[in-house]
Short mmCIF file of C-alpha atoms in Angstrom, two decimals:
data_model
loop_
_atom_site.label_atom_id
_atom_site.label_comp_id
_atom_site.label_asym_id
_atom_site.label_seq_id
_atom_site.Cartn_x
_atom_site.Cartn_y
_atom_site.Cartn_z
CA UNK A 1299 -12.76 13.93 -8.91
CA UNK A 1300 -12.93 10.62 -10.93
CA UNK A 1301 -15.79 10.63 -12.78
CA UNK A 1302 -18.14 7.72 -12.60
CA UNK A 1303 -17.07 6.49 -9.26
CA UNK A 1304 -17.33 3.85 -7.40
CA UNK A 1305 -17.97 1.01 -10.43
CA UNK A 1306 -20.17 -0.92 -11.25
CA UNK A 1307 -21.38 -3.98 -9.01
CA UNK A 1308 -21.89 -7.47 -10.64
CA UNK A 1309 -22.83 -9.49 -7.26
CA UNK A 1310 -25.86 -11.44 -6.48
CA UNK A 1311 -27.22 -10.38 -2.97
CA UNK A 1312 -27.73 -13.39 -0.39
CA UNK A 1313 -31.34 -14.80 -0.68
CA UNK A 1314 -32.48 -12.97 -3.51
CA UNK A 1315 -32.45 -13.36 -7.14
CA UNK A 1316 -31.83 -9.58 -8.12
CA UNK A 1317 -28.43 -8.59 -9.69
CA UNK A 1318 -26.85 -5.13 -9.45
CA UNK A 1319 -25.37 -4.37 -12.54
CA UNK A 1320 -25.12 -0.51 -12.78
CA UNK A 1321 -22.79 1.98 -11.37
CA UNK A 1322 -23.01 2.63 -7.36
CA UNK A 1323 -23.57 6.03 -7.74
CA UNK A 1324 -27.06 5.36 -9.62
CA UNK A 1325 -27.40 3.02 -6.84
CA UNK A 1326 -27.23 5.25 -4.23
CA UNK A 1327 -29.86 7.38 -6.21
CA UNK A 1328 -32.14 4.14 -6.23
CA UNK A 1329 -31.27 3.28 -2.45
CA UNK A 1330 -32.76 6.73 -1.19
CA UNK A 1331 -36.26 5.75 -3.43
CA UNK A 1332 -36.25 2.22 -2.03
CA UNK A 1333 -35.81 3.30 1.28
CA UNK A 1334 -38.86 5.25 1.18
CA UNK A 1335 -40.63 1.83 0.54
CA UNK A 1336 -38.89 0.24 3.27
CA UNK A 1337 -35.82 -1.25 1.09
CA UNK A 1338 -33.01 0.47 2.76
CA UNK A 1339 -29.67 -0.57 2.37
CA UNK A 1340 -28.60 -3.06 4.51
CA UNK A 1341 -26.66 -2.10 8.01
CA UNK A 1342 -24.35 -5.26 8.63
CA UNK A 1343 -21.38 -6.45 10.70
CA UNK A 1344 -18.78 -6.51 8.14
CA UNK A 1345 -17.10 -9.88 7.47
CA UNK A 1346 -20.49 -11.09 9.89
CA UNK A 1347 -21.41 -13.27 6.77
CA UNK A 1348 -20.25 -14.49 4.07
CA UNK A 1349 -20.19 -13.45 1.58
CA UNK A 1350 -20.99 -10.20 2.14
CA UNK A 1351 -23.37 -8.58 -0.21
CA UNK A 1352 -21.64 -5.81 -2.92
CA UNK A 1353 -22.38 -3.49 -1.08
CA UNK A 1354 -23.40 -2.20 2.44
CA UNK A 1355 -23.42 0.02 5.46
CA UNK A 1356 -20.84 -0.92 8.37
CA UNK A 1357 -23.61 -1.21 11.25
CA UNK A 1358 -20.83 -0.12 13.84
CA UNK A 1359 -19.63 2.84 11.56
CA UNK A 1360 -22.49 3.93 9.28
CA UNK A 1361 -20.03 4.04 6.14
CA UNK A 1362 -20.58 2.30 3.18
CA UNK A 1363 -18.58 -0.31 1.69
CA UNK A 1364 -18.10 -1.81 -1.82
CA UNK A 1365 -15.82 -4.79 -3.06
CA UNK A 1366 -13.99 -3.83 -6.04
CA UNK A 1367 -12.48 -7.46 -6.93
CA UNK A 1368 -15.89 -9.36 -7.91
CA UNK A 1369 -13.16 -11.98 -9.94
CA UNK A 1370 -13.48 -15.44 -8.42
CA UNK A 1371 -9.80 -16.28 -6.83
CA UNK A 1372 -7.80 -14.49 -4.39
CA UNK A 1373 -7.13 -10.38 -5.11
CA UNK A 1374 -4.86 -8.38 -3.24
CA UNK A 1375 -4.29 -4.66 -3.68
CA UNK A 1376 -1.13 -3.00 -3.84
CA UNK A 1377 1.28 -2.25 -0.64
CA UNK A 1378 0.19 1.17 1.00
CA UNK A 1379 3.30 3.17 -0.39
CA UNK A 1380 3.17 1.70 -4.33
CA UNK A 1381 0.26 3.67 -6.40
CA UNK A 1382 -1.45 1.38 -8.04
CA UNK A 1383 -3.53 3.89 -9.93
CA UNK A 1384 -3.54 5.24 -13.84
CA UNK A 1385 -5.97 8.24 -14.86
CA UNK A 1386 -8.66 8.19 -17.66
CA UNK A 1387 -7.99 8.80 -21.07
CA UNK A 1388 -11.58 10.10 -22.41
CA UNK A 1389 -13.81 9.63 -19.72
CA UNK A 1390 -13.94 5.87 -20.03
CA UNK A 1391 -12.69 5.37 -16.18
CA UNK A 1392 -9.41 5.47 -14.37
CA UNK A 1393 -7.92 2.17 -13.32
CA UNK A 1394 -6.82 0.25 -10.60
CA UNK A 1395 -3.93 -2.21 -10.63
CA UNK A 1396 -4.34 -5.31 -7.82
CA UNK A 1397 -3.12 -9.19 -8.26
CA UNK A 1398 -5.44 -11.93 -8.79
CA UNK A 1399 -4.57 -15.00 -7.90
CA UNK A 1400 -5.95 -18.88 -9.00
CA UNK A 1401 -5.61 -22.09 -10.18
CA UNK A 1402 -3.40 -20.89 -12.88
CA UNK A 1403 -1.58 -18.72 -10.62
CA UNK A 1404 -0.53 -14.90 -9.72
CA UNK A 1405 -1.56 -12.62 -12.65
CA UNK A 1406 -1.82 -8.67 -12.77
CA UNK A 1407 -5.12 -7.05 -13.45
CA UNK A 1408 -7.04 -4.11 -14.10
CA UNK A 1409 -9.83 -2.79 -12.42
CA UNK A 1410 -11.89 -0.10 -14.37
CA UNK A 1411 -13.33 2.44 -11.09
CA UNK A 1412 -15.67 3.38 -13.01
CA UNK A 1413 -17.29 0.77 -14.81
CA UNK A 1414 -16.20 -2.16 -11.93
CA UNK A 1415 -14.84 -3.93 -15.58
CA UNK A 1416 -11.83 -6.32 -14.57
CA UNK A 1417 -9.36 -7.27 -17.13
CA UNK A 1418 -6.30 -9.44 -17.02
CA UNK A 1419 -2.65 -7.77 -17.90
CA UNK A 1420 -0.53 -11.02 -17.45
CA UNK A 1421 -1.05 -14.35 -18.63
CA UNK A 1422 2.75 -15.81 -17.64
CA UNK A 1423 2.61 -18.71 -15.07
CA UNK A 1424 6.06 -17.35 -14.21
CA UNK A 1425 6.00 -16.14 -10.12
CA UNK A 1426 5.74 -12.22 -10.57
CA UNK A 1427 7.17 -9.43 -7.77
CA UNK A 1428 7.07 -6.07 -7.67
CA UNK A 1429 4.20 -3.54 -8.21
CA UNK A 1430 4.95 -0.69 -10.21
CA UNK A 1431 2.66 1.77 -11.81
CA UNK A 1432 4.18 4.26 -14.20
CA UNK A 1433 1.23 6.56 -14.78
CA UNK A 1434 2.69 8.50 -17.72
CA UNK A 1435 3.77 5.65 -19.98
CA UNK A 1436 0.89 3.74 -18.72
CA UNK A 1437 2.79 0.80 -17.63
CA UNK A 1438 3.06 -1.46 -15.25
CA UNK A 1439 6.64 -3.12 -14.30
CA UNK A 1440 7.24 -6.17 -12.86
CA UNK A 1441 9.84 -9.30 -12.00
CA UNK A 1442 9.57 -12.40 -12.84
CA UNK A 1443 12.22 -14.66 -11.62
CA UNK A 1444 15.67 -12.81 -12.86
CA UNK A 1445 13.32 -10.73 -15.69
CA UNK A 1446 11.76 -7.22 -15.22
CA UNK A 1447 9.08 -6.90 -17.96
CA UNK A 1448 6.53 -4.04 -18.57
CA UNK A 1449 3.02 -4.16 -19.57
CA UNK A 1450 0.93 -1.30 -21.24
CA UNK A 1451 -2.22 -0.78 -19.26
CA UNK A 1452 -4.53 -0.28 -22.49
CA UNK A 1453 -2.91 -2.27 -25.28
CA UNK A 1454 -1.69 -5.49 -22.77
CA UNK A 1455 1.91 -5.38 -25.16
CA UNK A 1456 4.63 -6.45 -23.06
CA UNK A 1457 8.28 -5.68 -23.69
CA UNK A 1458 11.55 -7.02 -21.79
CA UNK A 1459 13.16 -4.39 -20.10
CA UNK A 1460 16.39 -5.82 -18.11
CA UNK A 1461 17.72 -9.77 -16.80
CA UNK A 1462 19.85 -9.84 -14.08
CA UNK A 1463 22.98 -11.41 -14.37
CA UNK A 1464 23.22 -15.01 -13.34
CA UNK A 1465 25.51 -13.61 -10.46
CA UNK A 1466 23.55 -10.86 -9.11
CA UNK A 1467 20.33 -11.72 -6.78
CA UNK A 1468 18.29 -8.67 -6.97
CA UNK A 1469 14.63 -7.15 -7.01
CA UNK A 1470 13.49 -4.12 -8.50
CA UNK A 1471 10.64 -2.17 -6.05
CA UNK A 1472 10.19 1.55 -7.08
CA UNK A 1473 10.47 3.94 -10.32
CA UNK A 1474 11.25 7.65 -10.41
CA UNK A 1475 9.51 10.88 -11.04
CA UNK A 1476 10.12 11.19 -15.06
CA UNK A 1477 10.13 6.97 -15.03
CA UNK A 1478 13.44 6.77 -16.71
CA UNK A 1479 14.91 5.04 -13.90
CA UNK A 1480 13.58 1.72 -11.64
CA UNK A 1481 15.44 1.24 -8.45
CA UNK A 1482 16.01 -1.94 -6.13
CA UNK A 1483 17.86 -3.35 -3.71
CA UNK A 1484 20.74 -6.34 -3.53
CA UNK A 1485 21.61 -8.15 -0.65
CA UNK A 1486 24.30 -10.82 -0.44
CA UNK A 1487 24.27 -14.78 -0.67
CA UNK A 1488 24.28 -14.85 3.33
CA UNK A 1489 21.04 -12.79 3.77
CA UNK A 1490 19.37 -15.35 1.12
CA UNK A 1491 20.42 -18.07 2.93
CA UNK A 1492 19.03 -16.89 6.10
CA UNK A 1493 15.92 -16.10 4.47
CA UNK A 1494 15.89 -19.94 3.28
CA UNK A 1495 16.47 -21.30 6.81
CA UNK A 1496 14.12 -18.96 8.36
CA UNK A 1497 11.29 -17.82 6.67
CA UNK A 1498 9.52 -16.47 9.65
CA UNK A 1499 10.18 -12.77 10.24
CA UNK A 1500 10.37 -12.58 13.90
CA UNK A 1501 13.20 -15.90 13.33
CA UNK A 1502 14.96 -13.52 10.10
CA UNK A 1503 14.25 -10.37 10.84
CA UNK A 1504 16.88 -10.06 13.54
CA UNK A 1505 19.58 -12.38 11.93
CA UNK A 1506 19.86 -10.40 8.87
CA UNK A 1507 20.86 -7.18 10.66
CA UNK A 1508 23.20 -8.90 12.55
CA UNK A 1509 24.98 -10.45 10.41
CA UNK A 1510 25.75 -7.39 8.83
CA UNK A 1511 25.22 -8.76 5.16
CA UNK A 1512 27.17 -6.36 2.50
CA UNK A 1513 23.60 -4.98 0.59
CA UNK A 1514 23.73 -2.24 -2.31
CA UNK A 1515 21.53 0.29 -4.20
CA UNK A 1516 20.86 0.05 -7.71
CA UNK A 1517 19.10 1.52 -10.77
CA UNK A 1518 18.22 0.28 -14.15
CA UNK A 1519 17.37 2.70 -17.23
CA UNK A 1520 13.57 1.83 -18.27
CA UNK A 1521 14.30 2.34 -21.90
CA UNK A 1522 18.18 1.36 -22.05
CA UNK A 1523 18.05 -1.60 -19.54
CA UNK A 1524 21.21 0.29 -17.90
CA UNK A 1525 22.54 -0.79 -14.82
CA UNK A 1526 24.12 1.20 -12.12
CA UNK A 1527 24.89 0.43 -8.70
CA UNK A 1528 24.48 3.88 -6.80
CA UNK A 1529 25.54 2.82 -2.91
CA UNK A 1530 27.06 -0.21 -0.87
CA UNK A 1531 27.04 -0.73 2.77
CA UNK A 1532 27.50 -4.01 5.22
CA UNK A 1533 24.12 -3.37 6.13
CA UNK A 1534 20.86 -4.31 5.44
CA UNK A 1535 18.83 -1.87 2.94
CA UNK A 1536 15.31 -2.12 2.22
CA UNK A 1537 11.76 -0.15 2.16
CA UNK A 1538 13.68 1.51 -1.69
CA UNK A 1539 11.14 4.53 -3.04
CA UNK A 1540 11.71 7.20 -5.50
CA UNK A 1541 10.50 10.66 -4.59
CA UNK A 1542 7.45 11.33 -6.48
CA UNK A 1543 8.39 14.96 -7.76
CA UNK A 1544 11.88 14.94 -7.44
CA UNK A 1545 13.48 11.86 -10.40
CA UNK A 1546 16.82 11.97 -8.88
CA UNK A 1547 15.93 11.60 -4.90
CA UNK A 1548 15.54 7.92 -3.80
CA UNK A 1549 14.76 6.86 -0.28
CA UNK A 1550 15.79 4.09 1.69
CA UNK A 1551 15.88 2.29 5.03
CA UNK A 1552 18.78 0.73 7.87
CA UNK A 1553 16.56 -2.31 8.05
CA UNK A 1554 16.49 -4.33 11.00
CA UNK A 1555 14.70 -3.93 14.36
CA UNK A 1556 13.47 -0.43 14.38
CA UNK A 1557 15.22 0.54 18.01
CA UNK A 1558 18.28 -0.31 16.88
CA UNK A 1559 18.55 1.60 13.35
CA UNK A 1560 18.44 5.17 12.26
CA UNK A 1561 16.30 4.05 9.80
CA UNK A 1562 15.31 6.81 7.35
CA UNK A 1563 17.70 8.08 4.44
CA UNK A 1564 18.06 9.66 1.08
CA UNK A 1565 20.64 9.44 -1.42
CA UNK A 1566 20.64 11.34 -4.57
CA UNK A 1567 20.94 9.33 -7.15
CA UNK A 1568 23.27 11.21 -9.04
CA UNK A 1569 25.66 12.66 -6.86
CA UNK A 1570 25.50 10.15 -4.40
CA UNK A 1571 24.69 12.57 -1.11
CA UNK A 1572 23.52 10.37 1.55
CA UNK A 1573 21.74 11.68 4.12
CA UNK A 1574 19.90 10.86 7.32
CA UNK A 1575 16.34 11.86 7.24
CA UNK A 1576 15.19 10.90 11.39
CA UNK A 1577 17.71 10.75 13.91
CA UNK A 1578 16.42 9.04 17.17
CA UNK A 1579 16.33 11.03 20.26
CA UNK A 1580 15.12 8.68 23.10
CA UNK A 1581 16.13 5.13 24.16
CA UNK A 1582 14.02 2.49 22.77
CA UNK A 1583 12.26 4.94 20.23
CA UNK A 1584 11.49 3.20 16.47
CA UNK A 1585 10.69 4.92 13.41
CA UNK A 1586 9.61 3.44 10.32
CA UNK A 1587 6.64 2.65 7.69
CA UNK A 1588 7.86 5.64 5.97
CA UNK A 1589 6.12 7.12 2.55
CA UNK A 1590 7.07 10.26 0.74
CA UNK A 1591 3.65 12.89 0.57
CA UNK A 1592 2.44 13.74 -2.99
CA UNK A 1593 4.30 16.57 -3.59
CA UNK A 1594 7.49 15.11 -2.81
CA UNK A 1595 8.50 17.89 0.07
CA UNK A 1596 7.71 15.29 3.51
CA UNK A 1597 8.50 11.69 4.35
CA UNK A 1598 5.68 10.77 6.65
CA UNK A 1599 6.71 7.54 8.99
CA UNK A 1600 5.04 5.87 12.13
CA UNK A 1601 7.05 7.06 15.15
CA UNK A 1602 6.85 5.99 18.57
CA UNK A 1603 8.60 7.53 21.80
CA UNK A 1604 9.56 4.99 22.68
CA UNK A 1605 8.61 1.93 21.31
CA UNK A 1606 4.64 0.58 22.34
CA UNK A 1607 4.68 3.29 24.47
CA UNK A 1608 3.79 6.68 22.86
CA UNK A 1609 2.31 6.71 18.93
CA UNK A 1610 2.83 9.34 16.46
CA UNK A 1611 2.49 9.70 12.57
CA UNK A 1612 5.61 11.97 12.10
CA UNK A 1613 6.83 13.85 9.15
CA UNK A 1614 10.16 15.22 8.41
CA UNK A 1615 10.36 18.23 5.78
CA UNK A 1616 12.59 17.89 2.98
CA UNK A 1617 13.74 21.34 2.72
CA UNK A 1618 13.95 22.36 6.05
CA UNK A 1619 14.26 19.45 8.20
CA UNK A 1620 11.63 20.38 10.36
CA UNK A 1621 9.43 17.73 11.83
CA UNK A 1622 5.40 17.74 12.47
CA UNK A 1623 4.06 15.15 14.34
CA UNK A 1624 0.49 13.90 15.24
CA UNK A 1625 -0.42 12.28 18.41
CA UNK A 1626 -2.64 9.17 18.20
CA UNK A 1627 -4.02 6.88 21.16
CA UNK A 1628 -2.68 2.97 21.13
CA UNK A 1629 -6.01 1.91 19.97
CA UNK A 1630 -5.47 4.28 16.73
CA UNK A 1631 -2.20 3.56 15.93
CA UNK A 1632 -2.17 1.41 12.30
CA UNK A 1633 0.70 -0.97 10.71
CA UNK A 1634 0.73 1.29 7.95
CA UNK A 1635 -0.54 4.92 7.02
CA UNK A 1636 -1.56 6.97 4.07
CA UNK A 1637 -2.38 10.67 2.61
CA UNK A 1638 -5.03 12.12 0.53
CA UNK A 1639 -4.59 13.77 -3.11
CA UNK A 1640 -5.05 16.37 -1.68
CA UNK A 1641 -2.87 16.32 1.94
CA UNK A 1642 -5.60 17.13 4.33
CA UNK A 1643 -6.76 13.94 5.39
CA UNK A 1644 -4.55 10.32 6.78
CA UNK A 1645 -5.97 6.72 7.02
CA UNK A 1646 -4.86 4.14 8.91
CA UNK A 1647 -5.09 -0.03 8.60
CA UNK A 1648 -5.40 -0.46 12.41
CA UNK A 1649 -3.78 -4.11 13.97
CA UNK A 1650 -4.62 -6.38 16.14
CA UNK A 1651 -3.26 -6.90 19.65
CA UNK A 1652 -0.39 -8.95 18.63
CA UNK A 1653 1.32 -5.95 16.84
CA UNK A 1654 3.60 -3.53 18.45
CA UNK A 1655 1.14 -1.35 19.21
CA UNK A 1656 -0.34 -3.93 21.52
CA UNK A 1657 -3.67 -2.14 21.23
CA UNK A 1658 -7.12 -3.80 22.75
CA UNK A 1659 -9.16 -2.46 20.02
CA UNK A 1660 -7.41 -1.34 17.48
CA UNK A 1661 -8.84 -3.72 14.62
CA UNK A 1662 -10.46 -0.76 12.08
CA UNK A 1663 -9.64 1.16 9.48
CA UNK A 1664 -9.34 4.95 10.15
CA UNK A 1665 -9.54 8.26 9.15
CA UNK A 1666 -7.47 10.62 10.60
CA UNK A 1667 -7.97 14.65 10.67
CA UNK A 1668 -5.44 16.81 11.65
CA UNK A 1669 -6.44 18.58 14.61
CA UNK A 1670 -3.64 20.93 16.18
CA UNK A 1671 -0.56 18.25 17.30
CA UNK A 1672 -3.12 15.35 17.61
CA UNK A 1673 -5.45 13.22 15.03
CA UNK A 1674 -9.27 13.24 15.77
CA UNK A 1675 -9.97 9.69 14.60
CA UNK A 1676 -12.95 8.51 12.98
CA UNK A 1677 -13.30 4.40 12.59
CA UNK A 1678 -14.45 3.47 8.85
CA UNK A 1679 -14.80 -0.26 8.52
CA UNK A 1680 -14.59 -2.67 11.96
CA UNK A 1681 -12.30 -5.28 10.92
CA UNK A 1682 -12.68 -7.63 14.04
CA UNK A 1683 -13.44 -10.65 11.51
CA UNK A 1684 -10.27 -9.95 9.12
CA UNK A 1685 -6.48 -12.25 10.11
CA UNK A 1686 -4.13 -9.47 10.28
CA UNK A 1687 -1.29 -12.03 8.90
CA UNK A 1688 -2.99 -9.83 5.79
CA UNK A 1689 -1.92 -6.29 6.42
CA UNK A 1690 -4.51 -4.54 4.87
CA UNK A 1691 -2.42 -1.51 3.29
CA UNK A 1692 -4.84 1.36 2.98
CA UNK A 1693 -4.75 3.65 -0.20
CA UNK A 1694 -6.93 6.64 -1.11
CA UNK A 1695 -9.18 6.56 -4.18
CA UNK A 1696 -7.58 9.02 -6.88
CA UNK A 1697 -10.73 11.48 -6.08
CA UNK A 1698 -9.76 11.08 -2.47
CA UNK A 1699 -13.65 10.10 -1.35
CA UNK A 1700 -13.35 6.39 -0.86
CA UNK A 1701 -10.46 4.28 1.22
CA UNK A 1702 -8.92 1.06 -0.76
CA UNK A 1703 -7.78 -1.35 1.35
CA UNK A 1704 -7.45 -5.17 1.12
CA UNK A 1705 -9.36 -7.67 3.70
CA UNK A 1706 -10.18 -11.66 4.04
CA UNK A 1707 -13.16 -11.17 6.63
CA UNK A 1708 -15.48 -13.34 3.62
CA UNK A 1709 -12.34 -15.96 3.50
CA UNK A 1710 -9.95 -15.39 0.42
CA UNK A 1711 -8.51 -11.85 0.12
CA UNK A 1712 -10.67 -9.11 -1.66
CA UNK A 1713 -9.98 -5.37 -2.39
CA UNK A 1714 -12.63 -3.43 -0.96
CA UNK A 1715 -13.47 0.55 -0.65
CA UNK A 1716 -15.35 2.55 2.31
CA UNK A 1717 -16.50 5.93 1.50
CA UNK A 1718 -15.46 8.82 3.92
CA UNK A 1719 -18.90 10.43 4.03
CA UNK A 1720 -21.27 8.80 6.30
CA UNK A 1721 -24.08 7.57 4.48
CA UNK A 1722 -27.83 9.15 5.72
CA UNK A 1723 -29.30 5.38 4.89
#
């Protein structure tokens, strides 16, 4: 359980002159004694105003919500398979690692969840990719043009850890287990220059894995700056994760349109066994999205049989090869998934009817509960005022009792959290 949690809220509340500045668990406390008096919290449509106040009750859910980013600018939490989370030391809060963007551009920051204290870790006006947490050295690693730096969390001290040769076009997306090791992917001048000519996906998406663009695998020692390339194929490779248990397994993807690819695969980074994870079994079916579980022993992916047709959040064991699958309705199918600490429970970031899904109402974020071979659903947060061109990328808090997820229902793109338990407001 993280202690302290949620954080404090700084945020004026519309047509009143009181500030919150104390930790949302002490206002929760206060909430029940003002309710008595006729103060409750207030039920709202969220994203119905703006802005929204720091906290409130979803009227069409009953959950309570919280923005996390109260930073003026744009903030944008991590993408739903990248932790962006490092533990307490001594009880002073863990932290939360988004980017905030502004008029002096796209910085890293802190977010302390239990004291709602946000600091900066970058100053750079350099562009910066990547978003990696390594939650034992307490670093956070990160590209900047043909640069990958690292930051320390608590003392800001940045070091240099690899530049790309002047040849080699390349981006760094994952670290291992142990966090000797980053991994990325390179694709060839041909890929880049279809990127360039199209930068919309459904115009580059296709091109790319048909032009059959030579792409390799590579890793780079975090303390050495060693490179090694570990695999080459005339195919496109993307979606690059390191197991988080296992320091030598690294997944990757066939990228291209899903019904086309056997998508999933792992190659040990050592020996260099390849090896297909999903094989599809009916015409038209796409699998994809996927995310390794926390113990490193499933990769969980979005599977549908086939495509738009049939939804399922699938997962493949390791060990065995064994697949479990859980049956969702169009409506609750979500662009991207995600697993509690503790494995019992799955959230979803919904979509709007313009995704694959197609679904009529599928604009909410989810909790899912296993329930035999199906999910029983529950909707969290209705997101009918959020632009889905923002993929909202749902993480777990580490104490597993809130969903992160990132939104731009009150205009610029904020990191909010919705607790699982309904509130009795």
């Amino acid at each position: 359980m993280v202690k302290g949690w949620p954080p404090v809220v700084s945020r004026p509340i519309p047509g009143k002159r009181i500030v919150l500045t104390f930790n949302l668990a002490i206002l929760t406390l206060v909430s029940v004694g003002l309710a008595q008096h006729g103060f409750a919290q207030p039920k709202l449509e969220t994203g119905g105003q703006t802005p929204m106040p720091a906290t409130w009750i979803d009227k069409d859910t009953g959950h309570k919500l919280m923005r996390l980013t109260t930073i003026g600018g744009s903030n944008e939490s991590f993408y739903f398979h990248n932790n962006p989370f490092v533990r307490e030391l001594a009880g002073e809060g863990d932290k939360m690692v988004f980017y905030h963007a502004d008029a002096n551009g796209r910085q890293l920051y802190t977010v302390n969840l239990k004291t709602g204290q946000a600091e900066p870790l970058t100053k750079s006006l350099m562009q910066k990719g990547g978003e990696i947490v390594a939650p034992k050295r307490r670093e956070v690693f990160y590209q900047s043009r043909d640069s990958v730096f690292a930051t320390h969390i608590d003392t800001k001290k940045t070091r240099l850890v690899f530049v790309f040769p002047a040849d080699m076009k390349a981006t760094i997306s994952t670290l291992n287990a142990d966090e000797t090791m980053l991994a990325g992917s390179r694709s060839g001048e041909e890929a880049r220059e279809i990127l360039r000519k199209y930068p919309e996906k459904k115009d580059f998406f296709p091109r790319i894995f048909e032009a059959k663009v030579p792409h390799s695998l590579f890793t780079i020692n975090t303390q050495t700056g060693k490179l090694t390339t570990i695999h080459e194929e005339k195919t496109w490779l993307g979606h690059v994760q390191f197991s988080p248990t296992e320091p030598d397994l690294l997944m990757f993807c066939h990228e291209g349109p899903w019904h086309l690819v056997d998508r999933i695969w792992t190659i040990n980074v050592k020996t260099g066994a390849v090896k297909l994870r999903h094989k599809r079994t009916v015409d038209g079916e796409i699998a994809g999205h996927e995310f390794f579980s926390h113990d490193g022993k499933t990769i969980w992916f979005d599977l549908q049989k086939p495509r738009s047709v049939t939804f399922f959040l699938a997962g493949t064991d390791l060990n065995t090869g064994q697949e479990k699958q859980y049956e969702m309705t169009r409506n609750e199918w979500s662009i991207h998934f995600n697993i509690s600490p503790d494995q019992t429970l799955f959230a979803g970031d919904g979509g709007d009817p313009g995704q694959v899904a197609k679904a009529t109402d599928g604009m909410w974020i989810y909790l899912f509960r296993p329930a035999g071979d199906r999910f029983r659903a529950e909707r969290l947060v209705n997101m009918k005022h959020h632009n889905y061109k923002l993929e909202p990328n749902v993480h777990f808090s580490p104490d597993g009792k809130w969903v992160i997820f990132r939104a731009n229902f009150e205009g610029e793109s904020q990191v909010y959290a919705v607790e699982i338990a309904r509130t009795n407001s």
